[in-house]
Amino acid sequence: MVTPGQEKAISQLTHRSSGMFLRLLRYMAKYRHAVTLAMFCVVAVTYLNVIVPLIIRDIVDKVLVQSMYDQLAWLSLSIILVAVLRSIASFAQRYSQQYIGQKVVFDLRNNLFTSLEEKSFSFYDQAQTGQLMSRVTSDVEQVRALLAWWLETLVSSILTVGSVILVISTIDIRLMLLYLATVPLVLLAAYNFSKRVRPRFALVRGIFGDMTSVIQQTIVGTKVVRAFAQEEHEKEKFAFPHSKYLKTNLEIWRYRSVFMPFMAFTLSLGTALVYWYGGVDVIQGNLTVGSLVASAAYLAMLVMPLRFIGFLITFYQQAITGAERIFEIMDARPEVEEKPDAIELPLMQKEIAFKDVSFEYAPGKKVLEKINLTVKAGETVALLGATGSGKSSLIQLIPRFYDVTEGSITIDGHDLRNVKLRSMRQQIGIVLQETFLFSASLRDNIAYGRPDATTEDVEGVAKIAGAHDFIMSFPDKYDTQVGERGITLSGGQRQRIAIARALLLNPRILIFDDSTSSVDVETEHEIQQALQVLLKNRTTFIITQRVSTIKNATRIVVFENGKIVEEGNHEELLAKDGIYAKIYRTQFKEQEELLEAKAVQRRSE
């Protein structure tokens, strides 16, 4: 039973579905010439189909009953001619309809992908990868089938029903009325069927996305799953949405299994009534045999369109649900948007200024509060603090991955919210702690930000990042293909590739978010030595746990609970004997002694 709440939800879904369908039709308007051809061909095929029973009537009445044998050849050729014309029109109809479907979905998928590219980081913080993949693939495919098949079938069915009713009415309107008496039962059943399956199709699409997410996470995290022997847990996690998916699909098919036989029985009942009533008329001489045969043929033509009602409803509900999920993403406004009057950001010359900056990922939970910090061009600033202190959040505000909740960030006096994103981000090189590499060659990964870079440029930054030697040890060297997300490389190797990728941009601003955490102390020291030359004319923000990097920084900024609690260089902060001095003594002193011992060893060698 459908509850009142479900009734209201169904009404809202019906209203939305009509809006979704009109929106899809606007996509089709771009290909109106192909649409016109397809509709013309649908009309032609329908009316060519309607002609055939009339020819059969003449064969029965004139040739078989009245023995007008001279008409047989012409009438037979007429059927062949109609079949040839119908085949030509059918080919044009099917091809043009598929052309429309493919073109519209091509545009739709491009717009959806572009929309995903423009979404803010906060969107991906909440979205599940599996759900997004489901919408880009299976939901889009449902829409393609709707436009390439469903619309043509619907129009053809409507024309067929209308034409058949009109023609049979000219033969014997009583036969038509007798058959149509059963149609209200079919339509009532179709309405009831649609009302029940509509919300379930929406549920199925959501569950399918959940299943995809579980599969995707399990594949990506398979090493963690096996390392912790959690295979059974993952099976159980997948089993829940999978079982729900099965149960909901079975509910849909249960309704369909009741509806389809009921409809077939009702239509058969109508056909039986027509044969009975028409047979009596033929016996009484009120109707010719040919007219009864033609009427029966026309009624047979009605069976498929009327039986298609259930299938069309099912398919329409599936496709519109997919369209809703697609447009839901496309309509989601990114939180970080470029203003229409945004200006090009000139090359940074002076400073980056944080003025009373506060930031929160979720309303009411500030992770940064009243940050005031000015970083001069060419400065290297090390950000230090415990996990969750706000330092990573701060550097993600610089390239406008997120917008400040309060206050402003300016570069040479230009508020970042007033400049073009591309002009600003082209001046920033970023190396994040969670290194991502594309499934491509090492050369392509390093040159990702500058596809036109020369081999010398690529190898030069690789040497600075300490990556050249291990790259040259591979059989294919810089043409070595890395696995998905760089899985075939070690953590340290991935980080060095990421550093090289950032350096190749020759950015005015460099951001390192614990980017050498996966390399050993000695390798990190070598990278830092090479970077010193590059950092001289760049503004650099570094989050690190390595003492050598911190000591070489122009300034050290210490965070605690989203606030700046200390600021100064290494010597100044040690002299204050505050939080930094405590961190240094407990975490960095041993690390510094190890580096000094290594330096002595190198000099002795």
mmCIF file of N, CA and C in Angstrom, residues 118-196:
data_model
loop_
_atom_site.group_PDB
_atom_site.id
_atom_site.type_symbol
_atom_site.label_atom_id
_atom_site.label_comp_id
_atom_site.label_asym_id
_atom_site.label_seq_id
_atom_site.Cartn_x
_atom_site.Cartn_y
_atom_site.Cartn_z
ATOM 1 N N GLU A 118 34.422 21.876 -12.460
ATOM 2 C CA GLU A 118 34.245 23.206 -11.874
ATOM 3 C C GLU A 118 33.793 23.164 -10.418
ATOM 4 N N LYS A 119 33.447 21.990 -9.933
ATOM 5 C CA LYS A 119 32.935 21.896 -8.569
ATOM 6 C C LYS A 119 34.024 22.233 -7.550
ATOM 7 N N SER A 120 33.600 22.831 -6.455
ATOM 8 C CA SER A 120 34.520 23.185 -5.375
ATOM 9 C C SER A 120 34.984 21.934 -4.634
ATOM 10 N N PHE A 121 36.074 22.079 -3.888
ATOM 11 C CA PHE A 121 36.597 20.952 -3.113
ATOM 12 C C PHE A 121 35.578 20.481 -2.087
ATOM 13 N N SER A 122 34.762 21.402 -1.593
ATOM 14 C CA SER A 122 33.764 21.023 -0.596
ATOM 15 C C SER A 122 32.756 20.038 -1.179
ATOM 16 N N PHE A 123 32.500 20.123 -2.477
ATOM 17 C CA PHE A 123 31.599 19.175 -3.142
ATOM 18 C C PHE A 123 32.175 17.765 -3.065
ATOM 19 N N TYR A 124 33.469 17.635 -3.346
ATOM 20 C CA TYR A 124 34.110 16.317 -3.338
ATOM 21 C C TYR A 124 34.369 15.824 -1.910
ATOM 22 N N ASP A 125 34.379 16.753 -0.943
ATOM 23 C CA ASP A 125 34.498 16.324 0.448
ATOM 24 C C ASP A 125 33.286 15.494 0.861
ATOM 25 N N GLN A 126 32.130 15.771 0.235
ATOM 26 C CA GLN A 126 30.891 15.105 0.628
ATOM 27 C C GLN A 126 30.461 14.021 -0.355
ATOM 28 N N ALA A 127 30.836 14.169 -1.634
ATOM 29 C CA ALA A 127 30.373 13.233 -2.664
ATOM 30 C C ALA A 127 31.134 11.911 -2.596
ATOM 31 N N GLN A 128 30.453 10.837 -2.976
ATOM 32 C CA GLN A 128 31.083 9.522 -3.068
ATOM 33 C C GLN A 128 31.494 9.270 -4.517
ATOM 34 N N THR A 129 32.706 8.779 -4.697
ATOM 35 C CA THR A 129 33.218 8.538 -6.048
ATOM 36 C C THR A 129 32.319 7.570 -6.816
ATOM 37 N N GLY A 130 31.862 6.523 -6.150
ATOM 38 C CA GLY A 130 31.012 5.543 -6.812
ATOM 39 C C GLY A 130 29.710 6.153 -7.315
ATOM 40 N N GLN A 131 29.112 7.044 -6.515
ATOM 41 C CA GLN A 131 27.883 7.707 -6.935
ATOM 42 C C GLN A 131 28.129 8.577 -8.163
ATOM 43 N N LEU A 132 29.243 9.292 -8.172
ATOM 44 C CA LEU A 132 29.564 10.151 -9.316
ATOM 45 C C LEU A 132 29.806 9.317 -10.565
ATOM 46 N N MET A 133 30.537 8.209 -10.413
ATOM 47 C CA MET A 133 30.808 7.344 -11.550
ATOM 48 C C MET A 133 29.508 6.752 -12.104
ATOM 49 N N SER A 134 28.599 6.401 -11.207
ATOM 50 C CA SER A 134 27.318 5.842 -11.623
ATOM 51 C C SER A 134 26.540 6.849 -12.469
ATOM 52 N N ARG A 135 26.611 8.102 -12.096
ATOM 53 C CA ARG A 135 25.859 9.130 -12.825
ATOM 54 C C ARG A 135 26.481 9.425 -14.188
ATOM 55 N N VAL A 136 27.802 9.428 -14.240
ATOM 56 C CA VAL A 136 28.488 9.731 -15.503
ATOM 57 C C VAL A 136 28.332 8.580 -16.492
ATOM 58 N N THR A 137 28.170 7.355 -16.008
ATOM 59 C CA THR A 137 28.131 6.193 -16.907
ATOM 60 C C THR A 137 26.709 5.670 -17.090
ATOM 61 N N SER A 138 26.198 4.923 -16.118
ATOM 62 C CA SER A 138 24.919 4.234 -16.314
ATOM 63 C C SER A 138 23.741 5.199 -16.426
ATOM 64 N N ASP A 139 23.731 6.283 -15.643
ATOM 65 C CA ASP A 139 22.611 7.230 -15.729
ATOM 66 C C ASP A 139 22.575 7.914 -17.093
ATOM 67 N N VAL A 140 23.740 8.287 -17.595
ATOM 68 C CA VAL A 140 23.805 8.916 -18.915
ATOM 69 C C VAL A 140 23.360 7.938 -19.994
ATOM 70 N N GLU A 141 23.715 6.674 -19.845
ATOM 71 C CA GLU A 141 23.309 5.672 -20.823
ATOM 72 C C GLU A 141 21.796 5.478 -20.819
ATOM 73 N N GLN A 142 21.171 5.566 -19.660
ATOM 74 C CA GLN A 142 19.711 5.475 -19.586
ATOM 75 C C GLN A 142 19.066 6.623 -20.360
ATOM 76 N N VAL A 143 19.626 7.815 -20.230
ATOM 77 C CA VAL A 143 19.100 8.978 -20.953
ATOM 78 C C VAL A 143 19.267 8.783 -22.461
ATOM 79 N N ARG A 144 20.403 8.244 -22.870
ATOM 80 C CA ARG A 144 20.634 8.009 -24.309
ATOM 81 C C ARG A 144 19.563 7.088 -24.875
ATOM 82 N N ALA A 145 19.284 6.016 -24.149
ATOM 83 C CA ALA A 145 18.277 5.072 -24.624
ATOM 84 C C ALA A 145 16.891 5.723 -24.663
ATOM 85 N N LEU A 146 16.615 6.596 -23.716
ATOM 86 C CA LEU A 146 15.328 7.299 -23.700
ATOM 87 C C LEU A 146 15.152 8.117 -24.970
ATOM 88 N N LEU A 147 16.184 8.860 -25.335
ATOM 89 C CA LEU A 147 16.082 9.736 -26.495
ATOM 90 C C LEU A 147 16.208 8.974 -27.809
ATOM 91 N N ALA A 148 16.961 7.884 -27.810
ATOM 92 C CA ALA A 148 17.205 7.150 -29.045
ATOM 93 C C ALA A 148 16.126 6.118 -29.353
ATOM 94 N N TRP A 149 15.363 5.697 -28.360
ATOM 95 C CA TRP A 149 14.394 4.623 -28.588
ATOM 96 C C TRP A 149 13.015 4.960 -28.033
ATOM 97 N N TRP A 150 12.976 5.428 -26.801
ATOM 98 C CA TRP A 150 11.696 5.611 -26.121
ATOM 99 C C TRP A 150 10.820 6.636 -26.825
ATOM 100 N N LEU A 151 11.405 7.790 -27.171
ATOM 101 C CA LEU A 151 10.606 8.864 -27.760
ATOM 102 C C LEU A 151 10.012 8.427 -29.103
ATOM 103 N N GLU A 152 10.842 7.765 -29.906
ATOM 104 C CA GLU A 152 10.371 7.273 -31.210
ATOM 105 C C GLU A 152 9.250 6.248 -31.028
ATOM 106 N N THR A 153 9.415 5.349 -30.056
ATOM 107 C CA THR A 153 8.399 4.324 -29.802
ATOM 108 C C THR A 153 7.101 4.942 -29.304
ATOM 109 N N LEU A 154 7.219 5.953 -28.454
ATOM 110 C CA LEU A 154 6.032 6.627 -27.932
ATOM 111 C C LEU A 154 5.244 7.292 -29.058
ATOM 112 N N VAL A 155 5.935 8.065 -29.890
ATOM 113 C CA VAL A 155 5.265 8.765 -30.990
ATOM 114 C C VAL A 155 4.643 7.756 -31.957
ATOM 115 N N SER A 156 5.411 6.714 -32.270
ATOM 116 C CA SER A 156 4.906 5.683 -33.176
ATOM 117 C C SER A 156 3.662 5.014 -32.595
ATOM 118 N N SER A 157 3.681 4.732 -31.288
ATOM 119 C CA SER A 157 2.541 4.068 -30.642
ATOM 120 C C SER A 157 1.304 4.962 -30.678
ATOM 121 N N ILE A 158 1.497 6.258 -30.391
ATOM 122 C CA ILE A 158 0.359 7.191 -30.403
ATOM 123 C C ILE A 158 -0.231 7.294 -31.804
ATOM 124 N N LEU A 159 0.626 7.416 -32.812
ATOM 125 C CA LEU A 159 0.149 7.518 -34.190
ATOM 126 C C LEU A 159 -0.558 6.236 -34.621
ATOM 127 N N THR A 160 0.012 5.089 -34.221
ATOM 128 C CA THR A 160 -0.591 3.807 -34.598
ATOM 129 C C THR A 160 -1.986 3.670 -33.999
ATOM 130 N N VAL A 161 -2.103 3.969 -32.711
ATOM 131 C CA VAL A 161 -3.407 3.863 -32.044
ATOM 132 C C VAL A 161 -4.423 4.795 -32.700
ATOM 133 N N GLY A 162 -4.003 6.043 -32.930
ATOM 134 C CA GLY A 162 -4.916 7.008 -33.544
ATOM 135 C C GLY A 162 -5.346 6.595 -34.939
ATOM 136 N N SER A 163 -4.382 6.119 -35.732
ATOM 137 C CA SER A 163 -4.688 5.729 -37.116
ATOM 138 C C SER A 163 -5.596 4.505 -37.156
ATOM 139 N N VAL A 164 -5.291 3.530 -36.309
ATOM 140 C CA VAL A 164 -6.095 2.310 -36.293
ATOM 141 C C VAL A 164 -7.525 2.600 -35.863
ATOM 142 N N ILE A 165 -7.680 3.428 -34.831
ATOM 143 C CA ILE A 165 -9.032 3.782 -34.376
ATOM 144 C C ILE A 165 -9.808 4.460 -35.503
ATOM 145 N N LEU A 166 -9.134 5.357 -36.212
ATOM 146 C CA LEU A 166 -9.792 6.079 -37.301
ATOM 147 C C LEU A 166 -10.207 5.133 -38.429
ATOM 148 N N VAL A 167 -9.307 4.237 -38.836
ATOM 149 C CA VAL A 167 -9.599 3.345 -39.959
ATOM 150 C C VAL A 167 -10.672 2.326 -39.592
ATOM 151 N N ILE A 168 -10.564 1.694 -38.428
ATOM 152 C CA ILE A 168 -11.581 0.705 -38.031
ATOM 153 C C ILE A 168 -12.945 1.366 -37.888
ATOM 154 N N SER A 169 -12.934 2.618 -37.440
ATOM 155 C CA SER A 169 -14.210 3.336 -37.308
ATOM 156 C C SER A 169 -14.901 3.481 -38.657
ATOM 157 N N THR A 170 -14.116 3.615 -39.724
ATOM 158 C CA THR A 170 -14.719 3.717 -41.069
ATOM 159 C C THR A 170 -15.235 2.363 -41.550
ATOM 160 N N ILE A 171 -14.652 1.269 -41.015
ATOM 161 C CA ILE A 171 -15.105 -0.080 -41.399
ATOM 162 C C ILE A 171 -16.359 -0.453 -40.619
ATOM 163 N N ASP A 172 -16.272 -0.364 -39.292
ATOM 164 C CA ASP A 172 -17.421 -0.656 -38.426
ATOM 165 C C ASP A 172 -17.112 -0.080 -37.050
ATOM 166 N N ILE A 173 -17.726 1.042 -36.742
ATOM 167 C CA ILE A 173 -17.422 1.749 -35.495
ATOM 168 C C ILE A 173 -17.808 0.925 -34.273
ATOM 169 N N ARG A 174 -18.747 0.006 -34.433
ATOM 170 C CA ARG A 174 -19.166 -0.811 -33.288
ATOM 171 C C ARG A 174 -18.021 -1.725 -32.831
ATOM 172 N N LEU A 175 -17.266 -2.247 -33.791
ATOM 173 C CA LEU A 175 -16.129 -3.100 -33.446
ATOM 174 C C LEU A 175 -15.090 -2.306 -32.653
ATOM 175 N N MET A 176 -14.880 -1.047 -33.091
ATOM 176 C CA MET A 176 -13.889 -0.212 -32.419
ATOM 177 C C MET A 176 -14.317 0.104 -30.988
ATOM 178 N N LEU A 177 -15.589 0.465 -30.823
ATOM 179 C CA LEU A 177 -16.087 0.809 -29.486
ATOM 180 C C LEU A 177 -16.039 -0.398 -28.557
ATOM 181 N N LEU A 178 -16.329 -1.574 -29.124
ATOM 182 C CA LEU A 178 -16.299 -2.799 -28.325
ATOM 183 C C LEU A 178 -14.882 -3.070 -27.812
ATOM 184 N N TYR A 179 -13.891 -2.864 -28.673
ATOM 185 C CA TYR A 179 -12.496 -3.104 -28.276
ATOM 186 C C TYR A 179 -12.015 -2.045 -27.281
ATOM 187 N N LEU A 180 -12.406 -0.788 -27.561
ATOM 188 C CA LEU A 180 -11.954 0.307 -26.694
ATOM 189 C C LEU A 180 -12.554 0.229 -25.295
ATOM 190 N N ALA A 181 -13.614 -0.551 -25.131
ATOM 191 C CA ALA A 181 -14.234 -0.681 -23.811
ATOM 192 C C ALA A 181 -13.271 -1.275 -22.797
ATOM 193 N N THR A 182 -12.281 -2.034 -23.286
ATOM 194 C CA THR A 182 -11.317 -2.659 -22.361
ATOM 195 C C THR A 182 -10.123 -1.745 -22.059
ATOM 196 N N VAL A 183 -9.941 -0.684 -22.870
ATOM 197 C CA VAL A 183 -8.750 0.169 -22.724
ATOM 198 C C VAL A 183 -8.699 0.895 -21.381
ATOM 199 N N PRO A 184 -9.813 1.445 -20.847
ATOM 200 C CA PRO A 184 -9.735 2.112 -19.536
ATOM 201 C C PRO A 184 -9.135 1.229 -18.442
ATOM 202 N N LEU A 185 -9.443 -0.094 -18.498
ATOM 203 C CA LEU A 185 -8.851 -0.997 -17.511
ATOM 204 C C LEU A 185 -7.328 -1.036 -17.650
ATOM 205 N N VAL A 186 -6.851 -1.032 -18.913
ATOM 206 C CA VAL A 186 -5.410 -1.037 -19.169
ATOM 207 C C VAL A 186 -4.770 0.246 -18.649
ATOM 208 N N LEU A 187 -5.394 1.385 -18.946
ATOM 209 C CA LEU A 187 -4.831 2.676 -18.523
ATOM 210 C C LEU A 187 -4.829 2.806 -17.000
ATOM 211 N N LEU A 188 -5.890 2.326 -16.354
ATOM 212 C CA LEU A 188 -5.950 2.367 -14.890
ATOM 213 C C LEU A 188 -4.843 1.512 -14.283
ATOM 214 N N ALA A 189 -4.650 0.338 -14.859
ATOM 215 C CA ALA A 189 -3.577 -0.542 -14.374
ATOM 216 C C ALA A 189 -2.206 0.093 -14.604
ATOM 217 N N ALA A 190 -2.050 0.764 -15.750
ATOM 218 C CA ALA A 190 -0.773 1.421 -16.061
ATOM 219 C C ALA A 190 -0.481 2.548 -15.073
ATOM 220 N N TYR A 191 -1.513 3.318 -14.724
ATOM 221 C CA TYR A 191 -1.332 4.404 -13.753
ATOM 222 C C TYR A 191 -0.922 3.842 -12.390
ATOM 223 N N ASN A 192 -1.597 2.798 -11.973
ATOM 224 C CA ASN A 192 -1.300 2.175 -10.679
ATOM 225 C C ASN A 192 0.121 1.599 -10.662
ATOM 226 N N PHE A 193 0.512 1.000 -11.777
ATOM 227 C CA PHE A 193 1.850 0.432 -11.918
ATOM 228 C C PHE A 193 2.907 1.535 -11.816
ATOM 229 N N SER A 194 2.686 2.632 -12.551
ATOM 230 C CA SER A 194 3.648 3.744 -12.543
ATOM 231 C C SER A 194 3.796 4.340 -11.150
ATOM 232 N N LYS A 195 2.683 4.466 -10.442
ATOM 233 C CA LYS A 195 2.695 5.062 -9.108
ATOM 234 C C LYS A 195 3.545 4.248 -8.134
ATOM 235 N N ARG A 196 3.591 2.936 -8.354
ATOM 236 C CA ARG A 196 4.336 2.072 -7.439
ATOM 237 C C ARG A 196 5.818 1.941 -7.806
#
